[in-house]
PDB file of C-alpha atoms in Angstrom:
ATOM      1  CA  MET A   1      13.398  90.273 -53.021  1.00  0.00           C
ATOM      2  CA  ILE A   2      12.277  86.609 -52.844  1.00  0.00           C
ATOM      3  CA  VAL A   3      13.716  83.859 -50.913  1.00  0.00           C
ATOM      4  CA  ASP A   4      13.099  80.654 -52.620  1.00  0.00           C
ATOM      5  CA  TYR A   5      14.976  77.359 -51.551  1.00  0.00           C
ATOM      6  CA  GLU A   6      13.158  74.858 -53.639  1.00  0.00           C
ATOM      7  CA  LYS A   7      14.938  72.635 -56.054  1.00  0.00           C
ATOM      8  CA  ARG A   8      12.619  73.559 -59.169  1.00  0.00           C
ATOM      9  CA  ARG A   9      12.117  77.218 -58.986  1.00  0.00           C
ATOM     10  CA  ALA A  10       8.885  78.264 -60.490  1.00  0.00           C
ATOM     11  CA  LYS A  11       8.440  81.344 -62.354  1.00  0.00           C
ATOM     12  CA  GLN A  12       7.023  84.048 -59.967  1.00  0.00           C
ATOM     13  CA  ALA A  13       4.123  85.887 -61.424  1.00  0.00           C
ATOM     14  CA  PRO A  14       4.349  89.739 -61.208  1.00  0.00           C
ATOM     15  CA  ILE A  15       3.162  91.462 -57.792  1.00  0.00           C
ATOM     16  CA  ASN A  16       1.341  94.653 -58.265  1.00  0.00           C
ATOM     17  CA  ILE A  17       0.389  96.977 -55.325  1.00  0.00           C
ATOM     18  CA  ASP A  18      -2.047  99.856 -56.117  1.00  0.00           C
ATOM     19  CA  GLY A  19      -1.539  99.084 -59.824  1.00  0.00           C
ATOM     20  CA  ALA A  20       2.358  99.342 -59.647  1.00  0.00           C
ATOM     21  CA  GLU A  21       4.621  96.349 -59.966  1.00  0.00           C
ATOM     22  CA  VAL A  22       6.833  95.449 -56.923  1.00  0.00           C
ATOM     23  CA  GLU A  23      10.731  95.613 -58.298  1.00  0.00           C
ATOM     24  CA  ARG A  24      12.495  92.581 -57.586  1.00  0.00           C
ATOM     25  CA  VAL A  25      16.130  92.598 -56.365  1.00  0.00           C
ATOM     26  CA  LYS A  26      18.822  89.932 -55.690  1.00  0.00           C
ATOM     27  CA  ILE A  27      20.556  92.150 -52.913  1.00  0.00           C
ATOM     28  CA  PHE A  28      18.760  94.339 -50.595  1.00  0.00           C
ATOM     29  CA  LYS A  29      20.524  97.038 -48.211  1.00  0.00           C
ATOM     30  CA  PHE A  30      18.547  97.992 -45.004  1.00  0.00           C
ATOM     31  CA  PHE A  31      20.260 100.298 -42.544  1.00  0.00           C
ATOM     32  CA  GLY A  32      23.639  99.748 -44.226  1.00  0.00           C
ATOM     33  CA  VAL A  33      23.204  95.776 -43.943  1.00  0.00           C
ATOM     34  CA  HIS A  34      23.433  94.108 -47.250  1.00  0.00           C
ATOM     35  CA  ILE A  35      21.348  90.525 -47.494  1.00  0.00           C
ATOM     36  CA  THR A  36      21.077  88.568 -50.780  1.00  0.00           C
ATOM     37  CA  ASN A  37      18.021  86.446 -51.785  1.00  0.00           C
ATOM     38  CA  LYS A  38      20.129  83.530 -50.855  1.00  0.00           C
ATOM     39  CA  LEU A  39      20.424  84.946 -47.183  1.00  0.00           C
ATOM     40  CA  SER A  40      24.012  85.325 -47.654  1.00  0.00           C
ATOM     41  CA  TRP A  41      26.442  87.500 -45.730  1.00  0.00           C
ATOM     42  CA  SER A  42      29.137  87.653 -48.368  1.00  0.00           C
ATOM     43  CA  LYS A  43      28.285  91.023 -50.103  1.00  0.00           C
ATOM     44  CA  HIS A  44      28.210  92.421 -46.649  1.00  0.00           C
ATOM     45  CA  THR A  45      31.334  91.072 -45.108  1.00  0.00           C
ATOM     46  CA  LYS A  46      33.045  92.437 -48.262  1.00  0.00           C
ATOM     47  CA  THR A  47      31.858  95.896 -47.432  1.00  0.00           C
ATOM     48  CA  VAL A  48      32.580  95.662 -43.758  1.00  0.00           C
ATOM     49  CA  ASP A  49      36.337  94.269 -44.606  1.00  0.00           C
ATOM     50  CA  SER A  50      36.934  97.338 -46.724  1.00  0.00           C
ATOM     51  CA  SER A  51      36.512  99.529 -43.706  1.00  0.00           C
ATOM     52  CA  SER A  52      37.356  99.296 -39.872  1.00  0.00           C
ATOM     53  CA  LEU A  53      37.141 101.539 -36.809  1.00  0.00           C
ATOM     54  CA  SER A  54      40.079 101.488 -34.577  1.00  0.00           C
ATOM     55  CA  VAL A  55      40.319 102.589 -30.830  1.00  0.00           C
ATOM     56  CA  ASN A  56      43.189 104.018 -29.020  1.00  0.00           C
ATOM     57  CA  PRO A  57      43.601 102.808 -26.395  1.00  0.00           C
ATOM     58  CA  GLU A  58      41.901  99.690 -27.457  1.00  0.00           C
ATOM     59  CA  ARG A  59      39.321  98.934 -24.710  1.00  0.00           C
ATOM     60  CA  CYS A  60      35.666  99.493 -24.458  1.00  0.00           C
ATOM     61  CA  GLN A  61      35.564 100.887 -20.804  1.00  0.00           C
ATOM     62  CA  PHE A  62      36.804 104.377 -19.738  1.00  0.00           C
ATOM     63  CA  PHE A  63      36.516 106.573 -16.571  1.00  0.00           C
ATOM     64  CA  GLU A  64      34.774 109.908 -17.057  1.00  0.00           C
ATOM     65  CA  PHE A  65      36.718 112.679 -18.470  1.00  0.00           C
ATOM     66  CA  GLU A  66      39.291 110.281 -20.419  1.00  0.00           C
ATOM     67  CA  SER A  67      40.162 110.706 -23.723  1.00  0.00           C
ATOM     68  CA  VAL A  68      39.706 108.277 -26.657  1.00  0.00           C
ATOM     69  CA  SER A  69      40.858 108.271 -30.233  1.00  0.00           C
ATOM     70  CA  LEU A  70      38.467 106.673 -32.899  1.00  0.00           C
ATOM     71  CA  SER A  71      39.801 106.357 -36.438  1.00  0.00           C
ATOM     72  CA  CYS A  72      38.138 105.326 -39.652  1.00  0.00           C
ATOM     73  CA  GLU A  73      40.432 103.126 -41.608  1.00  0.00           C
ATOM     74  CA  VAL A  74      39.256 102.542 -45.074  1.00  0.00           C
ATOM     75  CA  GLN A  75      40.860 100.863 -48.085  1.00  0.00           C
ATOM     76  CA  GLY A  76      40.985 103.196 -51.026  1.00  0.00           C
ATOM     77  CA  ASN A  77      39.291 106.660 -50.933  1.00  0.00           C
ATOM     78  CA  SER A  78      38.206 107.512 -47.395  1.00  0.00           C
ATOM     79  CA  ALA A  79      36.468 110.716 -48.436  1.00  0.00           C
ATOM     80  CA  GLY A  80      32.914 110.857 -47.289  1.00  0.00           C
ATOM     81  CA  TRP A  81      33.349 108.388 -44.423  1.00  0.00           C
ATOM     82  CA  ARG A  82      32.178 109.725 -41.168  1.00  0.00           C
ATOM     83  CA  LEU A  83      32.360 108.696 -37.378  1.00  0.00           C
ATOM     84  CA  LYS A  84      28.900 108.118 -35.957  1.00  0.00           C
ATOM     85  CA  ARG A  85      27.282 107.102 -32.558  1.00  0.00           C
ATOM     86  CA  TYR A  86      24.184 105.711 -31.102  1.00  0.00           C
ATOM     87  CA  THR A  87      24.197 106.648 -27.443  1.00  0.00           C
ATOM     88  CA  VAL A  88      22.274 104.999 -24.526  1.00  0.00           C
ATOM     89  CA  SER A  89      19.787 107.900 -24.541  1.00  0.00           C
ATOM     90  CA  GLY A  90      18.954 107.229 -28.168  1.00  0.00           C
ATOM     91  CA  GLU A  91      20.761 110.035 -29.936  1.00  0.00           C
ATOM     92  CA  ARG A  92      22.283 109.188 -33.132  1.00  0.00           C
ATOM     93  CA  SER A  93      24.723 111.727 -34.396  1.00  0.00           C
ATOM     94  CA  ASP A  94      28.233 112.551 -36.218  1.00  0.00           C
ATOM     95  CA  CYS A  95      31.727 113.517 -34.755  1.00  0.00           C
ATOM     96  CA  GLY A  96      32.037 117.146 -34.787  1.00  0.00           C
ATOM     97  CA  GLY A  97      28.546 118.182 -33.996  1.00  0.00           C
ATOM     98  CA  ASN A  98      28.050 118.602 -30.393  1.00  0.00           C
ATOM     99  CA  TRP A  99      30.664 116.013 -29.299  1.00  0.00           C
ATOM    100  CA  GLY A 100      34.067 115.025 -30.518  1.00  0.00           C
ATOM    101  CA  LYS A 101      36.958 117.036 -32.314  1.00  0.00           C
ATOM    102  CA  PRO A 102      37.613 115.820 -35.972  1.00  0.00           C
ATOM    103  CA  GLU A 103      41.332 115.294 -36.836  1.00  0.00           C
ATOM    104  CA  GLY A 104      41.840 113.861 -40.418  1.00  0.00           C
ATOM    105  CA  SER A 105      40.264 110.445 -40.236  1.00  0.00           C
ATOM    106  CA  SER A 106      40.193 110.442 -36.553  1.00  0.00           C
ATOM    107  CA  CYS A 107      37.901 111.757 -33.842  1.00  0.00           C
ATOM    108  CA  ILE A 108      39.231 112.882 -30.421  1.00  0.00           C
ATOM    109  CA  VAL A 109      36.370 112.321 -27.772  1.00  0.00           C
ATOM    110  CA  SER A 110      36.689 113.594 -24.267  1.00  0.00           C
ATOM    111  CA  LEU A 111      34.295 111.250 -22.441  1.00  0.00           C
ATOM    112  CA  ILE A 112      31.512 111.530 -20.110  1.00  0.00           C
ATOM    113  CA  PRO A 113      28.693 108.953 -19.024  1.00  0.00           C
ATOM    114  CA  SER A 114      26.040 110.201 -21.360  1.00  0.00           C
ATOM    115  CA  TYR A 115      28.443 109.524 -24.299  1.00  0.00           C
ATOM    116  CA  SER A 116      28.393 105.517 -23.573  1.00  0.00           C
ATOM    117  CA  GLY A 117      26.914 103.982 -26.729  1.00  0.00           C
ATOM    118  CA  VAL A 118      27.882 102.357 -30.137  1.00  0.00           C
ATOM    119  CA  TYR A 119      30.301 104.084 -32.468  1.00  0.00           C
ATOM    120  CA  TRP A 120      31.053 103.187 -36.076  1.00  0.00           C
ATOM    121  CA  CYS A 121      32.158 104.778 -39.382  1.00  0.00           C
ATOM    122  CA  GLU A 122      29.532 105.208 -42.257  1.00  0.00           C
ATOM    123  CA  SER A 123      29.958 106.270 -45.870  1.00  0.00           C
ATOM    124  CA  GLY A 124      27.522 108.674 -47.581  1.00  0.00           C
ATOM    125  CA  SER A 125      25.987 105.740 -49.386  1.00  0.00           C
ATOM    126  CA  GLY A 126      25.227 103.869 -46.140  1.00  0.00           C
ATOM    127  CA  GLU A 127      28.106 101.123 -45.783  1.00  0.00           C
ATOM    128  CA  HIS A 128      29.496 100.933 -42.499  1.00  0.00           C
ATOM    129  CA  SER A 129      32.695  99.381 -40.704  1.00  0.00           C
ATOM    130  CA  ASN A 130      32.683  97.370 -37.615  1.00  0.00           C
ATOM    131  CA  ALA A 131      31.231  98.741 -34.578  1.00  0.00           C
ATOM    132  CA  VAL A 132      32.495  99.277 -30.897  1.00  0.00           C
ATOM    133  CA  ASN A 133      30.428  99.635 -27.772  1.00  0.00           C
ATOM    134  CA  ILE A 134      32.046 102.288 -25.417  1.00  0.00           C
ATOM    135  CA  THR A 135      31.064 102.443 -21.803  1.00  0.00           C
ATOM    136  CA  VAL A 136      31.958 105.464 -19.782  1.00  0.00           C
ATOM    137  CA  HIS A 137      31.949 104.794 -15.958  1.00  0.00           C
ATOM    138  CA  ASP A 138      31.580 107.530 -13.383  1.00  0.00           C
ATOM    139  CA  GLY A 139      32.409 105.133 -10.728  1.00  0.00           C
ATOM    140  CA  ALA A 140      35.961 103.940  -9.227  1.00  0.00           C
ATOM    141  CA  VAL A 141      36.435 100.642 -11.150  1.00  0.00           C
ATOM    142  CA  ILE A 142      36.479  99.719 -14.709  1.00  0.00           C
ATOM    143  CA  LEU A 143      37.429  96.703 -16.659  1.00  0.00           C
ATOM    144  CA  GLU A 144      40.093  96.783 -19.120  1.00  0.00           C
ATOM    145  CA  SER A 145      38.944  94.497 -21.984  1.00  0.00           C
ATOM    146  CA  PRO A 146      39.463  94.109 -25.812  1.00  0.00           C
ATOM    147  CA  ALA A 147      37.083  96.722 -27.621  1.00  0.00           C
ATOM    148  CA  LEU A 148      37.483  94.667 -30.870  1.00  0.00           C
ATOM    149  CA  PRO A 149      36.665  91.139 -31.567  1.00  0.00           C
ATOM    150  CA  VAL A 150      39.673  88.611 -30.856  1.00  0.00           C
ATOM    151  CA  THR A 151      40.562  85.473 -32.683  1.00  0.00           C
ATOM    152  CA  GLU A 152      40.499  82.049 -31.354  1.00  0.00           C
ATOM    153  CA  GLY A 153      44.045  81.045 -30.042  1.00  0.00           C
ATOM    154  CA  ASP A 154      44.816  84.598 -29.101  1.00  0.00           C
ATOM    155  CA  SER A 155      46.263  85.475 -25.602  1.00  0.00           C
ATOM    156  CA  VAL A 156      43.782  87.871 -23.891  1.00  0.00           C
ATOM    157  CA  THR A 157      44.398  89.729 -20.657  1.00  0.00           C
ATOM    158  CA  LEU A 158      41.621  91.315 -18.599  1.00  0.00           C
ATOM    159  CA  ARG A 159      42.607  94.001 -16.108  1.00  0.00           C
ATOM    160  CA  CYS A 160      40.472  95.598 -13.203  1.00  0.00           C
ATOM    161  CA  ARG A 161      41.616  99.011 -12.812  1.00  0.00           C
ATOM    162  CA  TYR A 162      40.953 101.207  -9.978  1.00  0.00           C
ATOM    163  CA  GLN A 163      40.995 105.115 -10.352  1.00  0.00           C
ATOM    164  CA  GLY A 164      42.736 106.132  -7.232  1.00  0.00           C
ATOM    165  CA  ILE A 165      45.349 105.153  -5.084  1.00  0.00           C
ATOM    166  CA  PRO A 166      46.543 102.218  -4.579  1.00  0.00           C
ATOM    167  CA  SER A 167      45.954 101.256  -8.263  1.00  0.00           C
ATOM    168  CA  GLY A 168      46.673  97.590  -7.581  1.00  0.00           C
ATOM    169  CA  LEU A 169      43.986  95.771  -5.691  1.00  0.00           C
ATOM    170  CA  THR A 170      42.685  92.204  -5.362  1.00  0.00           C
ATOM    171  CA  ALA A 171      39.916  91.777  -7.917  1.00  0.00           C
ATOM    172  CA  VAL A 172      37.360  89.168  -8.497  1.00  0.00           C
ATOM    173  CA  PHE A 173      36.563  88.362 -11.971  1.00  0.00           C
ATOM    174  CA  TYR A 174      33.158  87.361 -13.354  1.00  0.00           C
ATOM    175  CA  LYS A 175      31.833  85.871 -16.814  1.00  0.00           C
ATOM    176  CA  ASP A 176      28.197  85.812 -17.548  1.00  0.00           C
ATOM    177  CA  GLY A 177      27.461  86.605 -13.747  1.00  0.00           C
ATOM    178  CA  SER A 178      29.479  83.585 -12.369  1.00  0.00           C
ATOM    179  CA  ILE A 179      32.816  84.074 -10.679  1.00  0.00           C
ATOM    180  CA  ILE A 180      35.933  82.861 -12.516  1.00  0.00           C
ATOM    181  CA  ARG A 181      38.415  83.549  -9.850  1.00  0.00           C
ATOM    182  CA  ALA A 182      40.143  86.261  -7.694  1.00  0.00           C
ATOM    183  CA  GLU A 183      43.474  87.484  -8.534  1.00  0.00           C
ATOM    184  CA  SER A 184      45.764  89.697  -6.318  1.00  0.00           C
ATOM    185  CA  SER A 185      47.681  91.301  -9.386  1.00  0.00           C
ATOM    186  CA  GLY A 186      44.237  92.510 -10.397  1.00  0.00           C
ATOM    187  CA  GLU A 187      44.222  90.619 -13.613  1.00  0.00           C
ATOM    188  CA  ILE A 188      43.576  87.572 -15.359  1.00  0.00           C
ATOM    189  CA  THR A 189      44.984  86.196 -18.670  1.00  0.00           C
ATOM    190  CA  ILE A 190      43.346  83.511 -21.144  1.00  0.00           C
ATOM    191  CA  PRO A 191      46.484  82.038 -22.910  1.00  0.00           C
ATOM    192  CA  ALA A 192      44.456  80.638 -25.886  1.00  0.00           C
ATOM    193  CA  VAL A 193      40.913  82.190 -26.085  1.00  0.00           C
ATOM    194  CA  SER A 194      38.130  79.860 -27.583  1.00  0.00           C
ATOM    195  CA  LYS A 195      34.440  80.577 -28.456  1.00  0.00           C
ATOM    196  CA  SER A 196      33.518  79.211 -25.051  1.00  0.00           C
ATOM    197  CA  ASP A 197      35.285  82.331 -23.651  1.00  0.00           C
ATOM    198  CA  GLU A 198      32.905  84.612 -25.498  1.00  0.00           C
ATOM    199  CA  GLY A 199      30.479  86.396 -23.076  1.00  0.00           C
ATOM    200  CA  LEU A 200      29.920  89.161 -20.631  1.00  0.00           C
ATOM    201  CA  TYR A 201      32.940  90.080 -18.372  1.00  0.00           C
ATOM    202  CA  LYS A 202      33.168  92.338 -15.151  1.00  0.00           C
ATOM    203  CA  CYS A 203      35.295  92.547 -12.174  1.00  0.00           C
ATOM    204  CA  ALA A 204      34.862  93.832  -8.549  1.00  0.00           C
ATOM    205  CA  THR A 205      37.264  95.295  -5.772  1.00  0.00           C
ATOM    206  CA  SER A 206      36.870  96.478  -2.267  1.00  0.00           C
ATOM    207  CA  LYS A 207      36.506  99.910  -3.941  1.00  0.00           C
ATOM    208  CA  GLY A 208      33.725  98.878  -6.566  1.00  0.00           C
ATOM    209  CA  GLU A 209      32.559  97.034  -9.531  1.00  0.00           C
ATOM    210  CA  SER A 210      33.054  97.598 -13.133  1.00  0.00           C
ATOM    211  CA  PRO A 211      30.226  97.612 -15.726  1.00  0.00           C
ATOM    212  CA  GLU A 212      30.031  94.424 -17.865  1.00  0.00           C
ATOM    213  CA  SER A 213      31.467  94.311 -21.200  1.00  0.00           C
ATOM    214  CA  TRP A 214      31.095  91.745 -24.160  1.00  0.00           C
ATOM    215  CA  MET A 215      34.061  89.946 -25.544  1.00  0.00           C
ATOM    216  CA  THR A 216      33.519  88.596 -29.031  1.00  0.00           C
ATOM    217  CA  VAL A 217      35.691  85.573 -30.334  1.00  0.00           C
ATOM    218  CA  THR A 218      36.025  84.949 -33.899  1.00  0.00           C
ATOM    219  CA  ASP A 219      36.958  81.822 -35.852  1.00  0.00           C
ATOM    220  CA  ALA A 220      40.643  81.805 -36.984  1.00  0.00           C
ATOM    221  CA  GLY A 221      40.887  82.672 -40.551  1.00  0.00           C
ATOM    222  CA  SER A 222      37.090  83.922 -40.674  1.00  0.00           C
ATOM    223  CA  SER A 223      35.966  87.360 -41.635  1.00  0.00           C
ATOM    224  CA  PRO A 224      34.323  89.095 -38.738  1.00  0.00           C
ATOM    225  CA  ILE A 225      30.598  89.752 -38.939  1.00  0.00           C
ATOM    226  CA  PRO A 226      29.563  93.331 -37.538  1.00  0.00           C
ATOM    227  CA  SER A 227      29.564  93.464 -33.922  1.00  0.00           C
ATOM    228  CA  PRO A 228      26.297  92.443 -31.997  1.00  0.00           C
ATOM    229  CA  ALA A 229      26.583  95.414 -29.750  1.00  0.00           C
ATOM    230  CA  VAL A 230      25.091  97.724 -32.745  1.00  0.00           C
ATOM    231  CA  PRO A 231      21.171  97.817 -32.657  1.00  0.00           C
ATOM    232  CA  VAL A 232      20.981  98.579 -36.425  1.00  0.00           C
ATOM    233  CA  LEU A 233      24.128  96.936 -37.653  1.00  0.00           C
ATOM    234  CA  SER A 234      24.958  94.029 -35.382  1.00  0.00           C
ATOM    235  CA  MET A 235      21.921  91.647 -35.680  1.00  0.00           C
ATOM    236  CA  SER A 236      21.366  87.838 -36.157  1.00  0.00           C
ATOM    237  CA  LEU A 237      19.729  86.692 -39.241  1.00  0.00           C
ATOM    238  CA  PRO A 238      16.139  86.274 -37.410  1.00  0.00           C
ATOM    239  CA  ARG A 239      16.501  89.469 -35.924  1.00  0.00           C
ATOM    240  CA  LEU A 240      17.313  91.276 -39.389  1.00  0.00           C
ATOM    241  CA  LEU A 241      14.363  89.361 -40.912  1.00  0.00           C
ATOM    242  CA  CYS A 242      12.083  90.729 -38.136  1.00  0.00           C
ATOM    243  CA  SER A 243      13.422  94.300 -38.703  1.00  0.00           C
ATOM    244  CA  LEU A 244      13.072  94.171 -42.500  1.00  0.00           C
ATOM    245  CA  LEU A 245       9.463  92.904 -41.969  1.00  0.00           C
ATOM    246  CA  VAL A 246       8.723  95.800 -39.436  1.00  0.00           C
ATOM    247  CA  GLY A 247      10.523  98.438 -41.390  1.00  0.00           C
ATOM    248  CA  SER A 248       9.385  97.651 -44.918  1.00  0.00           C
ATOM    249  CA  PRO A 249       5.519  96.995 -45.280  1.00  0.00           C
ATOM    250  CA  TYR A 250       5.871  96.610 -49.068  1.00  0.00           C
ATOM    251  CA  LEU A 251       8.373  93.565 -48.363  1.00  0.00           C
ATOM    252  CA  LEU A 252       5.850  92.297 -45.672  1.00  0.00           C
ATOM    253  CA  VAL A 253       3.100  92.120 -48.278  1.00  0.00           C
ATOM    254  CA  THR A 254       5.333  90.700 -50.978  1.00  0.00           C
ATOM    255  CA  ILE A 255       6.200  87.717 -48.593  1.00  0.00           C
ATOM    256  CA  ILE A 256       2.672  87.338 -47.390  1.00  0.00           C
ATOM    257  CA  LEU A 257       1.540  87.248 -51.220  1.00  0.00           C
ATOM    258  CA  LEU A 258       4.368  84.671 -52.110  1.00  0.00           C
ATOM    259  CA  VAL A 259       3.430  82.382 -49.330  1.00  0.00           C
ATOM    260  CA  LYS A 260      -0.220  82.325 -50.361  1.00  0.00           C
ATOM    261  CA  CYS A 261       0.592  81.672 -53.966  1.00  0.00           C
ATOM    262  CA  CYS A 262       3.077  78.715 -53.259  1.00  0.00           C
ATOM    263  CA  ARG A 263       0.601  77.230 -50.926  1.00  0.00           C
ATOM    264  CA  SER A 264      -2.114  77.460 -53.495  1.00  0.00           C
ATOM    265  CA  ARG A 265       0.141  76.139 -56.085  1.00  0.00           C
ATOM    266  CA  THR A 266       1.237  73.096 -53.874  1.00  0.00           C
ATOM    267  CA  GLN A 267      -2.409  72.228 -52.842  1.00  0.00           C
ATOM    268  CA  GLY A 268      -3.614  72.447 -56.404  1.00  0.00           C
ATOM    269  CA  GLU A 269      -0.807  69.844 -57.382  1.00  0.00           C
ATOM    270  CA  THR A 270      -1.390  67.250 -54.588  1.00  0.00           C
ATOM    271  CA  ARG A 271      -5.202  67.826 -53.805  1.00  0.00           C
ATOM    272  CA  LEU A 272      -7.336  65.217 -55.575  1.00  0.00           C
ATOM    273  CA  PRO A 273     -10.761  66.315 -57.002  1.00  0.00           C
ATOM    274  CA  ARG A 274     -13.510  65.318 -54.611  1.00  0.00           C
ATOM    275  CA  LYS A 275     -16.090  63.042 -55.920  1.00  0.00           C
ATOM    276  CA  THR A 276     -19.686  64.510 -56.076  1.00  0.00           C
ATOM    277  CA  HIS A 277     -22.702  62.739 -54.540  1.00  0.00           C
ATOM    278  CA  GLN A 278     -23.648  61.692 -57.916  1.00  0.00           C
ATOM    279  CA  ASP A 279     -20.327  60.177 -58.927  1.00  0.00           C
ATOM    280  CA  GLN A 280     -20.347  58.229 -55.798  1.00  0.00           C
ATOM    281  CA  LEU A 281     -23.809  56.851 -56.671  1.00  0.00           C
ATOM    282  CA  GLY A 282     -22.636  55.815 -60.119  1.00  0.00           C
ATOM    283  CA  ASP A 283     -19.816  54.003 -58.562  1.00  0.00           C
ATOM    284  CA  HIS A 284     -22.044  52.061 -56.480  1.00  0.00           C
ATOM    285  CA  VAL A 285     -24.528  51.129 -59.325  1.00  0.00           C
ATOM    286  CA  GLU A 286     -21.426  49.896 -61.417  1.00  0.00           C
ATOM    287  CA  GLU A 287     -20.387  47.591 -58.360  1.00  0.00           C
ATOM    288  CA  GLU A 288     -23.855  45.991 -58.267  1.00  0.00           C
TER     289      GLU A 288
END
């Protein structure tokens, strides 16, 4: 795949590696992420929009031994879609192996701390849904915050939950490491969230502190891009390009050759021929 933003796109010469011509494509799929030669997310967001992962209860932090239902909701035929996870220990596996109980398009999971990680739905051909980052805490306090992205203008409530008795304790809420405020009710409400509210949240009580969780805020009316919580799914464009270069040596060689060809062509068009010593002497004689 060649990315070319020049107004006058020159015809590229074939690139051969070990005698074989490198195939050129307009769309490239890497770890289930679609990217085009125009660096557009359009193809990928259409794929993501056709499938989604729902969480019940809808939060991203859980106490040890709590249960959660994760469901793959796919438009059209859902056959071949599986719930997958990538844990903090680096394990990548499907529901129904050594964890989770499949029930139709859902997976019921009894949680333990080692199950903390990223969960998503994936088809047999590599398309995937949005991703959810789930944290299982063996402490006394968790933060109840949205597991899925929220839309600008929505009302969002964050609750600091204590596992024991009394359940209601004064809680201090933090965003990106800075104190927001303390609430005796143990919860805070953001009446209309904006992009500035996006960030890492946690809470603390006299009984302990919760882990941090990221809250994503999307523009109203826009199609969500896969959550940045997923190592292989959720990536910014620069990070995606770096992954492509590291993961595909042929792509790296192609880009290097393309850059060299473009530079040679540009230099050939703009560089004036140098005069030889004899030419310079001739010019001097003519002037005299």
